[in-house]
Short mmCIF file of C-alpha atoms in Angstrom, two decimals:
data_model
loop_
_atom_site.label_atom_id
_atom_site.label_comp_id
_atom_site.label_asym_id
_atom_site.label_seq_id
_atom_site.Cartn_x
_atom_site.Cartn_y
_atom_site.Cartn_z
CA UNK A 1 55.96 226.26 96.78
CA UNK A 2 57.14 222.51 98.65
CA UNK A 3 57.53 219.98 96.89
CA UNK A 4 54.24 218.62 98.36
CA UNK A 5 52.00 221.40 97.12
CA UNK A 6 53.06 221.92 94.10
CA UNK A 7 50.94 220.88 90.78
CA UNK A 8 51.93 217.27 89.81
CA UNK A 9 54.10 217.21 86.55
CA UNK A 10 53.96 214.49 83.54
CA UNK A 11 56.89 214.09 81.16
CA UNK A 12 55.52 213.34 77.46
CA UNK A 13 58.53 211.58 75.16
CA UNK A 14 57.27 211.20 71.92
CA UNK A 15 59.01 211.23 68.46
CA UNK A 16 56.26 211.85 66.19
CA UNK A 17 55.20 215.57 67.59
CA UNK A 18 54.05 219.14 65.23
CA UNK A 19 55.20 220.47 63.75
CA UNK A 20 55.09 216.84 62.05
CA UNK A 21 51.90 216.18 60.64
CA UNK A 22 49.47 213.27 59.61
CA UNK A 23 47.95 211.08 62.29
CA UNK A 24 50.15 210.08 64.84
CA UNK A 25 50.98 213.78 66.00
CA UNK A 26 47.18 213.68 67.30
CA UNK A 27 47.26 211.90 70.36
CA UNK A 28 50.11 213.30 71.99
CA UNK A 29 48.99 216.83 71.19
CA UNK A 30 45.61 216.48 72.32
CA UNK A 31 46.76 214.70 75.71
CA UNK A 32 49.08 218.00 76.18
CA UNK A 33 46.76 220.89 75.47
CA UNK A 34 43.76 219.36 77.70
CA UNK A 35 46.03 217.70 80.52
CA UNK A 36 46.53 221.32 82.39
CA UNK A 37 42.62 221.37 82.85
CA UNK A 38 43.01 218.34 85.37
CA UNK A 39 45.64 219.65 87.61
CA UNK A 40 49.30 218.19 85.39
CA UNK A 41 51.52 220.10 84.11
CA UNK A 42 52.76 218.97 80.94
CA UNK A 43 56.16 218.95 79.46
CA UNK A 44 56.96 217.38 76.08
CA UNK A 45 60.43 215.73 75.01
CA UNK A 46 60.42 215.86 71.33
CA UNK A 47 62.98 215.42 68.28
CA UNK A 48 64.03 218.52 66.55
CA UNK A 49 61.46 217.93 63.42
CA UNK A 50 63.59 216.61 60.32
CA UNK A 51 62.05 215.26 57.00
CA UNK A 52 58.58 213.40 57.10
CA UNK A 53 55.56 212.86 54.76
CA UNK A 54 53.98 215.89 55.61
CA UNK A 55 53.98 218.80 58.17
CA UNK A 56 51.53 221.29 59.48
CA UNK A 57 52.98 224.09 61.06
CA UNK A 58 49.41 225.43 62.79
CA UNK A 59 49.13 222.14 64.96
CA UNK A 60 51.39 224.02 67.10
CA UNK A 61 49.16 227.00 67.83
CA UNK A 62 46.80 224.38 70.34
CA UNK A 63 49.36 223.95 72.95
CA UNK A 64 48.81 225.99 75.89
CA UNK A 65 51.39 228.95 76.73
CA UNK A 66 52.61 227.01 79.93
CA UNK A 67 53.29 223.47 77.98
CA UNK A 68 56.84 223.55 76.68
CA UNK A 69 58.31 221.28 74.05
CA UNK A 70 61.97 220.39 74.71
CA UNK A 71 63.36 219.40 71.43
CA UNK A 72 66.24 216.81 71.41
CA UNK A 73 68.83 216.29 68.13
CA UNK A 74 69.16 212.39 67.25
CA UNK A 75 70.79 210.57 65.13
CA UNK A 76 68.08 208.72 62.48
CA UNK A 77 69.50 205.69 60.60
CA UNK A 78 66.22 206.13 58.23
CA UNK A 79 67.24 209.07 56.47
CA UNK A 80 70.68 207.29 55.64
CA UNK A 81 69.18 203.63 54.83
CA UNK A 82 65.52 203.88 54.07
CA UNK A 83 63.77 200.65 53.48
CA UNK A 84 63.15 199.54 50.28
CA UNK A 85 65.54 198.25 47.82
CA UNK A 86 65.57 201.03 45.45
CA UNK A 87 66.95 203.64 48.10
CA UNK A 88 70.34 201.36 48.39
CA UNK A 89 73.24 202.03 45.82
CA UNK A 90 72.77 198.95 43.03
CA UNK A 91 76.36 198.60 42.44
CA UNK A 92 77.88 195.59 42.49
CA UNK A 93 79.32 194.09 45.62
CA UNK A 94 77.35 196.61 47.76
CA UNK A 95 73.81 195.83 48.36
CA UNK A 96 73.91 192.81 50.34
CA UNK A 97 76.27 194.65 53.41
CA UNK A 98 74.66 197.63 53.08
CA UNK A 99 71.68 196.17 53.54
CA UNK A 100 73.11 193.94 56.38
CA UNK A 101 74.46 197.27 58.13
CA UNK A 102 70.86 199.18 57.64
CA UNK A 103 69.14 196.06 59.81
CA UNK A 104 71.71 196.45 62.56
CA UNK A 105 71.49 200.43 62.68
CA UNK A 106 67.78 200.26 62.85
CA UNK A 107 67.10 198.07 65.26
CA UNK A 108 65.03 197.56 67.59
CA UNK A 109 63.83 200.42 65.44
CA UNK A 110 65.22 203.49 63.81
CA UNK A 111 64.51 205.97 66.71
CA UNK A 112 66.96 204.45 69.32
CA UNK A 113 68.67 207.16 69.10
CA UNK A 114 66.10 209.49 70.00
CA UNK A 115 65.07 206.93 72.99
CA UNK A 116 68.55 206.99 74.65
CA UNK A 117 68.90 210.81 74.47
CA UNK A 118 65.57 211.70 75.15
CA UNK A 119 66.56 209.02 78.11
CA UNK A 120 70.03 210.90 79.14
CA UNK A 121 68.10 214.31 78.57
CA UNK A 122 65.21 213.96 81.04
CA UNK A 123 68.11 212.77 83.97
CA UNK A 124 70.14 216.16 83.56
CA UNK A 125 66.39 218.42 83.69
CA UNK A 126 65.15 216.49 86.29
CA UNK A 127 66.49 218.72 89.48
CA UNK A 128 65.33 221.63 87.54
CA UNK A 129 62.30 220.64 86.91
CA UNK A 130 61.20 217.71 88.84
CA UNK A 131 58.47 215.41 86.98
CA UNK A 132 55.88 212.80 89.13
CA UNK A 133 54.78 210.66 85.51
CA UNK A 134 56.73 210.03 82.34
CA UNK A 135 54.63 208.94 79.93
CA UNK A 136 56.11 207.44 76.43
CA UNK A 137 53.69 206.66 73.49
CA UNK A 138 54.52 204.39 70.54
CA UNK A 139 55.45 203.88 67.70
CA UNK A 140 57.82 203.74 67.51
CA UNK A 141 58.66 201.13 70.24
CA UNK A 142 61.87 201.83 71.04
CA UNK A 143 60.32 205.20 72.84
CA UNK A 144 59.58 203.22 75.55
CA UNK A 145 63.24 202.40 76.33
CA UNK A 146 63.45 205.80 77.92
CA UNK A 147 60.36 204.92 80.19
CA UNK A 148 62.23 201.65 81.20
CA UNK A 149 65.63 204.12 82.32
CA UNK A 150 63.84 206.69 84.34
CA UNK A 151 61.53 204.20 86.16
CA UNK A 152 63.27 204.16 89.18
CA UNK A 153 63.00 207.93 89.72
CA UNK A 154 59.24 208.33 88.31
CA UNK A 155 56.21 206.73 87.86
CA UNK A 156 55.64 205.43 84.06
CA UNK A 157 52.94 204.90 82.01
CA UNK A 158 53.66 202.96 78.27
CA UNK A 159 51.04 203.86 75.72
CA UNK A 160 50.90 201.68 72.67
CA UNK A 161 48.90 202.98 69.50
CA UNK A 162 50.12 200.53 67.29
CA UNK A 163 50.86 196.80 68.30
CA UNK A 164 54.09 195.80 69.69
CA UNK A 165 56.20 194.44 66.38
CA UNK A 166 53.08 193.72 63.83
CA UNK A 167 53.83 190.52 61.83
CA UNK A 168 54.88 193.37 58.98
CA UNK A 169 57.53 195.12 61.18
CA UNK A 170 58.84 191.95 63.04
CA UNK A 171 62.63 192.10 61.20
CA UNK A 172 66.27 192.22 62.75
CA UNK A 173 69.12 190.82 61.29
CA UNK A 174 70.27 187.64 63.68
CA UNK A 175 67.57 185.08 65.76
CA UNK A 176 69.75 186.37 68.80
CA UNK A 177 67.56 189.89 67.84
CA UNK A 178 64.62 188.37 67.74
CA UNK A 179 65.32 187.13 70.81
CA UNK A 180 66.48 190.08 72.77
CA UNK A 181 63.20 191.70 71.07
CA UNK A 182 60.78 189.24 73.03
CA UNK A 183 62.69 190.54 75.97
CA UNK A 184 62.51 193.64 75.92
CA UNK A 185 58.67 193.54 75.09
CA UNK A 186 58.60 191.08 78.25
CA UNK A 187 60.74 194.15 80.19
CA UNK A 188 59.00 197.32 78.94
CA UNK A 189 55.16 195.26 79.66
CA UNK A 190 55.96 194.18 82.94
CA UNK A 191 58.00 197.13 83.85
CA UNK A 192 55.58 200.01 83.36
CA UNK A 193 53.13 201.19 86.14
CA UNK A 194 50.68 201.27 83.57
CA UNK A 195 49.83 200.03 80.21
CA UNK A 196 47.24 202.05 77.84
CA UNK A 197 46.50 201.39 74.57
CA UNK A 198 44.16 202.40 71.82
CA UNK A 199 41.79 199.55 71.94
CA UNK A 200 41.19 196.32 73.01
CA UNK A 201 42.72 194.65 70.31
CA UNK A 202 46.25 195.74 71.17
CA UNK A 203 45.20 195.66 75.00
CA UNK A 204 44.40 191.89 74.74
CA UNK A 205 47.96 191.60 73.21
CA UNK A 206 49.69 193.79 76.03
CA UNK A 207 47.73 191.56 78.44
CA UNK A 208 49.13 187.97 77.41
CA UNK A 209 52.27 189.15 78.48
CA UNK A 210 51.16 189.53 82.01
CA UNK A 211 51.52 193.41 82.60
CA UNK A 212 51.26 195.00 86.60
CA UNK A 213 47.61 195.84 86.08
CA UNK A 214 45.35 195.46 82.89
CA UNK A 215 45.89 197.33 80.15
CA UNK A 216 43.62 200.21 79.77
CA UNK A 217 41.76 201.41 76.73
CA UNK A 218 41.90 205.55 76.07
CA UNK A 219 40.51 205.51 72.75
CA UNK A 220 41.80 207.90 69.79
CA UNK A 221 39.48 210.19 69.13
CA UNK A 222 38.23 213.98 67.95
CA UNK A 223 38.73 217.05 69.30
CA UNK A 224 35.17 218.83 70.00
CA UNK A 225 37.25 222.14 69.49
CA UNK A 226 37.73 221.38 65.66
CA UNK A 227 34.62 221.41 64.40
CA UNK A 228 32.19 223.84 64.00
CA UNK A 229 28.82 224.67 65.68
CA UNK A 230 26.79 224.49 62.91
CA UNK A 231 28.51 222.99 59.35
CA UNK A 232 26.98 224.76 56.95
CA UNK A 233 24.68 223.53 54.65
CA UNK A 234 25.24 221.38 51.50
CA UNK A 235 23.94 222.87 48.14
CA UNK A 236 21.29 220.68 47.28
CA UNK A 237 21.65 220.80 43.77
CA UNK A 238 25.46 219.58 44.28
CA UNK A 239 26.51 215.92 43.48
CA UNK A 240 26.00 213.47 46.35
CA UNK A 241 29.97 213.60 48.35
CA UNK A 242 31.49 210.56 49.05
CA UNK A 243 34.66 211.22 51.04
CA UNK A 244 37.15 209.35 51.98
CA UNK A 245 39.55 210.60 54.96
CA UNK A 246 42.79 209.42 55.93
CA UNK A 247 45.42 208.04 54.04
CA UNK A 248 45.99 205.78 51.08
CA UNK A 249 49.36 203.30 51.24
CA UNK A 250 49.84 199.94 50.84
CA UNK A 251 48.36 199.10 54.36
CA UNK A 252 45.83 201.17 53.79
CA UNK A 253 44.49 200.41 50.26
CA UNK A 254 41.36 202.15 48.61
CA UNK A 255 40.96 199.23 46.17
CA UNK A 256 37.92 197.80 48.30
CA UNK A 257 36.66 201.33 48.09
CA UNK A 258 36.79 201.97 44.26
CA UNK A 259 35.40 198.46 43.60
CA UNK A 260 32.51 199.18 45.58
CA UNK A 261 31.64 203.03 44.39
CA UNK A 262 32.09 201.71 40.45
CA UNK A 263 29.58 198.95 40.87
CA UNK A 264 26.86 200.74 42.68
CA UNK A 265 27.25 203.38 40.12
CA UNK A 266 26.77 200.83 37.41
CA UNK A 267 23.41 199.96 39.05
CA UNK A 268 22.00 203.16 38.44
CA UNK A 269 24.23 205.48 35.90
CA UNK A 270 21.99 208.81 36.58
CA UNK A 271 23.41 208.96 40.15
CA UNK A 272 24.89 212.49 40.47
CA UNK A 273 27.94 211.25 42.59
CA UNK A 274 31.71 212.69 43.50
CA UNK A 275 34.59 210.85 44.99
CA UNK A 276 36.72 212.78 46.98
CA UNK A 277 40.01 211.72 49.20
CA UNK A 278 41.40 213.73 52.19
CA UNK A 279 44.61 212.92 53.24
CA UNK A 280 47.87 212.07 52.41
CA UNK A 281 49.19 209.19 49.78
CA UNK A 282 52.38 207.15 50.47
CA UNK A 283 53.59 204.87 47.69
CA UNK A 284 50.44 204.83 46.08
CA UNK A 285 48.59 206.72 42.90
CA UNK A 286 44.86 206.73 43.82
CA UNK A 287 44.41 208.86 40.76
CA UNK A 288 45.46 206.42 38.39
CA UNK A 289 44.01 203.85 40.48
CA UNK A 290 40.72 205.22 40.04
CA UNK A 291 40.99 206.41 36.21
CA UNK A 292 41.94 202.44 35.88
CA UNK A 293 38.73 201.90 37.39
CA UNK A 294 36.48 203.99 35.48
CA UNK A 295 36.54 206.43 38.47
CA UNK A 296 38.90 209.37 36.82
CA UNK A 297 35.90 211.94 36.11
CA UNK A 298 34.17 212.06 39.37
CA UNK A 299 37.60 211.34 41.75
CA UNK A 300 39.24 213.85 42.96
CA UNK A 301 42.07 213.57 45.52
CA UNK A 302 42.64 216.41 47.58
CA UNK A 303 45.77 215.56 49.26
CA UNK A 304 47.19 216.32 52.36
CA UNK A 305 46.64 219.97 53.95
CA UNK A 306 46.47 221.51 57.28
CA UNK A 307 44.35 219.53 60.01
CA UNK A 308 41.64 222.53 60.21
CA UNK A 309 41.16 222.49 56.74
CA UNK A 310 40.96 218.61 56.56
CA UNK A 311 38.24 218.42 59.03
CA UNK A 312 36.27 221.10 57.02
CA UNK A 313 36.21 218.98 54.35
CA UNK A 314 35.66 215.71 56.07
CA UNK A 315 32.35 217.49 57.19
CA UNK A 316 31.02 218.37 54.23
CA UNK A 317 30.61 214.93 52.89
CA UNK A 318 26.86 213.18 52.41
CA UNK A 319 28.92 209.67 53.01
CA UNK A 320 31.91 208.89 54.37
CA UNK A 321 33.91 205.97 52.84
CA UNK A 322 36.60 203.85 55.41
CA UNK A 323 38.28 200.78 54.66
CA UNK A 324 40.40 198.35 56.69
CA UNK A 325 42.80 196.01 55.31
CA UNK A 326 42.35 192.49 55.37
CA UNK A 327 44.31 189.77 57.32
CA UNK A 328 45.70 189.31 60.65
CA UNK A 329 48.55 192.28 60.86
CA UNK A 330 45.68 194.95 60.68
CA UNK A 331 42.90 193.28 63.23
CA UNK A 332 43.97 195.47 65.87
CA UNK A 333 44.28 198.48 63.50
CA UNK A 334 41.58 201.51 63.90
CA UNK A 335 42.32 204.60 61.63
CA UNK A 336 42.84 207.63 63.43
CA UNK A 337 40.36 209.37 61.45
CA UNK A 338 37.71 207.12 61.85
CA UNK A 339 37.08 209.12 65.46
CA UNK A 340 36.89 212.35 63.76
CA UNK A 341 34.43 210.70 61.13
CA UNK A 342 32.00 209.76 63.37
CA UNK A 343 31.77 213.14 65.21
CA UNK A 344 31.18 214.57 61.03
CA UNK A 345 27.94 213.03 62.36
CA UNK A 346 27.54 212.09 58.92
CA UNK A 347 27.05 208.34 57.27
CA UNK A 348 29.64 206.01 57.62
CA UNK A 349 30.23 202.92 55.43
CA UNK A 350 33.46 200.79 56.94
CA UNK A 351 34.95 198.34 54.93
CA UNK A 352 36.24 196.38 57.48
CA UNK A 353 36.24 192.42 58.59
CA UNK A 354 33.30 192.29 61.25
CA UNK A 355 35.74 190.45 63.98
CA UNK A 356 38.57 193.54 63.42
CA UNK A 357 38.86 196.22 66.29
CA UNK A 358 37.32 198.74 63.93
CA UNK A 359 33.98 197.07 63.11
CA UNK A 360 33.31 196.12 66.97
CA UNK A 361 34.28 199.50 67.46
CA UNK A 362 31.03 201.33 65.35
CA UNK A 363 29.06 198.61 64.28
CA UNK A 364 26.51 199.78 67.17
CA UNK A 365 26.96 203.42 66.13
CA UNK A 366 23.77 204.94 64.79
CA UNK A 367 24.24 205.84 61.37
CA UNK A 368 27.12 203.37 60.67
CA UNK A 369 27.57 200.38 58.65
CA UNK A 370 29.77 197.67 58.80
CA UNK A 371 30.64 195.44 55.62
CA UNK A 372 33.60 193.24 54.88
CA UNK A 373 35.64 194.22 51.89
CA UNK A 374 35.02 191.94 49.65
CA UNK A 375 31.18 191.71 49.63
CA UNK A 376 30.82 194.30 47.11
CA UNK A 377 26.63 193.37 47.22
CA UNK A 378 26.46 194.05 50.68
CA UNK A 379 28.32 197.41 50.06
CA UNK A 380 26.11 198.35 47.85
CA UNK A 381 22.78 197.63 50.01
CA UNK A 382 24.54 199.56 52.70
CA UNK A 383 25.76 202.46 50.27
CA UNK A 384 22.14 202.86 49.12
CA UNK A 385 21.11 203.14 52.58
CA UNK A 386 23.14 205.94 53.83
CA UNK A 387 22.77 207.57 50.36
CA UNK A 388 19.42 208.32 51.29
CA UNK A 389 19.81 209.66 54.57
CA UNK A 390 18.82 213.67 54.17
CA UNK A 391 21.60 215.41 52.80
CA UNK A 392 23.30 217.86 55.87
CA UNK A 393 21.16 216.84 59.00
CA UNK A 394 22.97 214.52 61.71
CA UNK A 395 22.84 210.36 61.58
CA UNK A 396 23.74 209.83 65.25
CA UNK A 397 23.56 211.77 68.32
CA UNK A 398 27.10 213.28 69.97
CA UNK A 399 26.21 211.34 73.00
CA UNK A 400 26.36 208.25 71.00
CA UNK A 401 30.24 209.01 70.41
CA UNK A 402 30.89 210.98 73.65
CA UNK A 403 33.51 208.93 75.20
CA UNK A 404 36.00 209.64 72.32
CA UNK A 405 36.13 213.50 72.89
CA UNK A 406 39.29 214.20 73.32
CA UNK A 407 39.25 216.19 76.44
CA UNK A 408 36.92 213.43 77.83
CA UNK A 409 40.35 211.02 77.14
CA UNK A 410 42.65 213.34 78.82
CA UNK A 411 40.47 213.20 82.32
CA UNK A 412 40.73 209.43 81.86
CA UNK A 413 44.23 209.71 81.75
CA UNK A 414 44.86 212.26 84.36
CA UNK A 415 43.46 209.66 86.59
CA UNK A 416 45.29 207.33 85.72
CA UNK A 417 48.29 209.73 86.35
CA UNK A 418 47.07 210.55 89.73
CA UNK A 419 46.74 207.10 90.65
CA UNK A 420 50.50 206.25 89.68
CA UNK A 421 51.87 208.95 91.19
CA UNK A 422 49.77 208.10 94.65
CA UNK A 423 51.17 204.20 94.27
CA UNK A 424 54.77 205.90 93.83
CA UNK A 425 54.36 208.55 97.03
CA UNK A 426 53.01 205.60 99.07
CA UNK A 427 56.00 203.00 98.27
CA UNK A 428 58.59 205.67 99.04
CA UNK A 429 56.73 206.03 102.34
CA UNK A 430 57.05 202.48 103.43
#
């Protein structure tokens, strides 16, 4: 086979890829199992996988035989200095330089190291095994570092699913960092062929810095694959299931949602009700949260577990419970499992702030309700609502939600491959 007619060939570098769990892995994975179906073939540049939150060894199982996953060693200044003042020695005389020394290893972030081998890596493979597109997803940021250093040798495409430096993660240890930080935002923006990000939120924050071509929005979303034909049926002598999927941390606190649930139980005590949460929980205790509360005899957390398993649960619920956190560092922020949520088919309640990227994103959704956190009245005209819907039968249609099928994405963004790597064939030419 030429070099001409051969199948066109995308280089994924991304640091948070299975067997790594939780959210994040999502994206990536999905983009590389469907990909193949519209003519790319996929390799992914990975990190060997070293300590996280959670893992889940079966994500790996959904990549196709002919996508391999080239994993790099790198050096990670987080598992030496992680943040938080309680993981540095307290003795005297050596907090403040440690702590000096942790800013300057982990900046811009602390997965350069990954970004400069992963960088140095895909040089050396590239005569074996010649790639048209690299395309580098973040967080974290400095991922894209590697997409600025093989630019000039491939096309590029810079997907953002998190904001560049949120008001919570804007640190470094001198102004002059700060400083070469707005640079290299300006560089990496205006340097890519493409920009995509996760929704228009963060694409209206791409786009002030004047980008090659508008950003464009490829949604998160669900994979049709995981979920069943036909859920089965919910005992209808069972307690009513409230569920609430994704995780619970500090930026994403279920405080709004056990507010909420305790009042509109106090407005009618014989309501036969459980409160259950799917997913992981970082530097939180949502069961002594929710025993504070009153909550303790009808919450139950189920914790983190394998995806599969997670989205089983996630559809058996009668009402799904979401919340957002208030202020201006999460506007742009839509929860990965939100997407999978919707295709539950099931209620949703959102506790969300109606200008945020998440409420624009459903509030037209059938069977979907929008209210902001803090109007615990309004939550509980809303909660009464979808309480009522009949227990097991669907509260939108699937073409309502459609566009954020996952292999639906991944033609989106073979396109957008295709047209990159026809802009880069017709420069060389001229």
């Amino acid at each position: 086979m030429t070099p001409d007619d051969r199948r066109p060939s995308l280089l994924m570098i991304v640091y948070y890829f299975p067997p790594l769990g939780m959210g994040g892995v999502q994206r990536p994975l999905k983009f590389a199992k469907y990909l193949p179906e519209f003519g790319w073939d996929v390799t992914v540049l990975a990190p060997h996988p070293g300590s996280y939150y959670h893992t889940d060894e079966t994500l790996l199982s959904e990549l196709p035989p002919e996508v391999p996953v080239e994993r790099i060693a790198a050096p990670d200044p987080a598992r030496w200095f992680p943040r938080g003042e309680a993981a540095i020695p307290q003795r005297a005389g050596l907090l403040k330089p440690l702590r000096h020394l942790r800013e300057w290893l982990r900046w811009p972030d602390d997965k350069i190291g990954f970004a400069m081998r992963a960088a140095a890596h895909a040089r050396r493979r590239r005569a074996e095994r010649p790639f048209d597109v690299v395309w580098t997803s973040s967080p974290p940021p400095s991922v894209h570092l590697a997409g600025l250093r093989l630019k000039d040798n491939a096309g590029w495409i810079a997907d953002f699913r998190d904001p560049w430096f949120p008001a919570i993660d804007d640190w470094g240890p001198t102004r002059m960092h700060a400083h070469w930080g707005r640079r290299m935002r300006r560089r990496i923006v205006r340097g890519a062929d493409r920009l995509v990000a996760v929704n228009d939120g963060i694409a209206g924050i791409l786009d002030a810095e004047r980008p090659l071509h508008p950003t464009t929005v490829i949604h998160n979303g669900y994979d049709e694959a995981d979920f069943p034909q036909a859920p089965p049926a919910p005992d209808p002598a069972s307690p009513l299931a409230l569920v609430c999927p994704g995780s619970f941390s500090p930026n994403t606190d279920p405080q709004p949602i056990f507010a909420l649930v305790r009042t509109w139980l106090r407005s009618d005590p014989q309501r036969r009700v459980r409160l259950f949460h799917v997913g992981a929980s970082i530097d939180l205790a949502p069961n002594a949260m929710a025993t504070a509360m009153g909550l303790g005899d009808l919450y139950l957390d189920k914790g983190y577990m394998c995806h599969a398993r997670s989205v089983e649960l996630i559809g058996a619920a009668d009402v799904l419970l979401i919340a957002v956190n208030p202020g201006d560092a999460y506007a742009a922020n839509v929860p990965g499992r939100l997407f999978e949520a919707l295709r539950t088919l099931r209620p949703l309640l959102l506790l969300a702030w109606p200008d945020g990227a998440a409420a624009r994103l459903v509030r037209d959704i059938p069977g979907c309700r929008v209210v902001a956190p803090d109007d615990v009245a309004a939550g509980c005209t809303a909660l009464d609502e979808l309480a009522r819907h009949p227990r097991g039968t669907p509260a939108r249609p699937i073409d309502a939600i459609h566009t954020f099928d996952r292999r639906e994405q991944s033609r989106r963004l073979a396109a957008l491959c295709d047209a990159v790597r026809t802009e880069r064939t017709e420069g060389e030419k001229r």
